[in-house]
Amino acid sequence: MKARLEELGPQYTSALQNHVDNPSEAVLHRAYQLGRKALDDELGVLEMAFLYHAAILKLLSAARTPGQSARLLKVAESFFIESLAPFEMTHRAVRDANRALRQLNEKLEEEAKRIATSLHEETGQFLACTYLALDEIRRDLPARYRGHLQKVRDLLEQIAEHLRQLSHELRPTVLDDYGLVPALEFLAGGISKRSKLKITVEGAPNGRFPASVETAIYRIVAEALTNVSKHARASRVKVRLRQQARTVHCWITDNGIGFDNRPARTKDKHRGLGLTGIRQRLDAMGGTFQIESERGHGSQIHISIPLER
Ligand SMILES: Nc1ncnc2c1ncn2[C@@H]1O[C@H](COP(=O)(O)OP(=O)(O)OP(=O)(O)O)[C@@H](O)[C@H]1O
Ligand SMILES: [Mg+2]
């Protein structure tokens, strides 16, 4: 960063000098370009303030009268503002993208609700019809074949139970009706049954959180637990929830093989969407996301979401 600042410093000072000597649209455009370059170089507004400060000090030291100094400061102001324009535009774009992402998440939730209801109710009705048809066949069958049919019935019941579990995980009514901790316990129960993982859920937040926060945490924990069951080769996972002041924290800790989450290591083409989705969901809500993991030493995901925005 220091090298980039050192490179930009003289360019900024000389462009500002040009602007002071002969203010024009073309020179102002140069301020914009310098701001753009700083942004591309991953410098921030603080570095821009630093560049401006260093440049103006240099130019002020050459001013001979208080009048000249006053004029310099006045003219330089528009240059500084123009050099910050790319940052302002990016800030607005990020805000718009976050708003769009929040709306997209709401749409996805509605869609998940629709699929869950259809999975639950419609497949339930089809299965009920199938049981009736099987019962009719059973009545007409010689007794020695009835045992085979019972096996089919048992299997169908297992499928029905599985579908019921999936539809509740997709949009758990328990989340709407009872809140986050019971919903996470329900989710953990389903995943435990399928994966043999021992999952504990700890935390008794005071009352309910806004629906958007509860849904986000539920989705994030669901993805994190799915990841543990798919990738971690762990035997235990702990989900811990805690409210500190006006922020909700959640930690998901496993005792599995761990992983290297540095971007350079995960740049392959088949990168999954789960962790990216978590990050984007949290960005849109002003939350944070950290992974602590070391190969062979398990992983811990820590998320936090502010309750007021
Ligand atoms: N708890 C974990 N233990 C070990 N490795 C993990 C864990 N969580 C994630 N990973 C690693 O990080 C990678 C990225 O996870 P991510 O959820 O983004 O993608 P994915 O699970 O592979 O695919 P998708 O979520 O799109 O189905 C995984 O492929 C896995 O290698
Ligand atoms: Mg995943």
Coordinates of N, CA, C and O and ligand atoms in Angstrom, one line a residue, residues 223 227 230-231 274, ligand 2:
E223 N -26.5 -24.6 5.8 CA -25.4 -24.8 4.8 C -24.1 -25.2 5.6 O -23.5 -26.1 5.1
N227 N -22.2 -28.7 5.0 CA -20.8 -28.7 4.6 C -20.1 -29.7 5.6 O -19.2 -30.5 5.1
K230 N -20.8 -33.1 4.6 CA -20.3 -33.5 3.3 C -18.8 -33.6 3.3 O -18.2 -34.4 2.6
H231 N -18.1 -32.6 3.9 CA -16.7 -32.4 3.7 C -15.8 -32.7 4.9 O -14.6 -33.0 4.7
G274 N -21.9 -22.5 -1.5 CA -22.4 -22.4 -0.1 C -21.7 -21.2 0.6 O -22.5 -20.4 1.1
Ligands
MG2 MG -21.6 -26.3 0.7

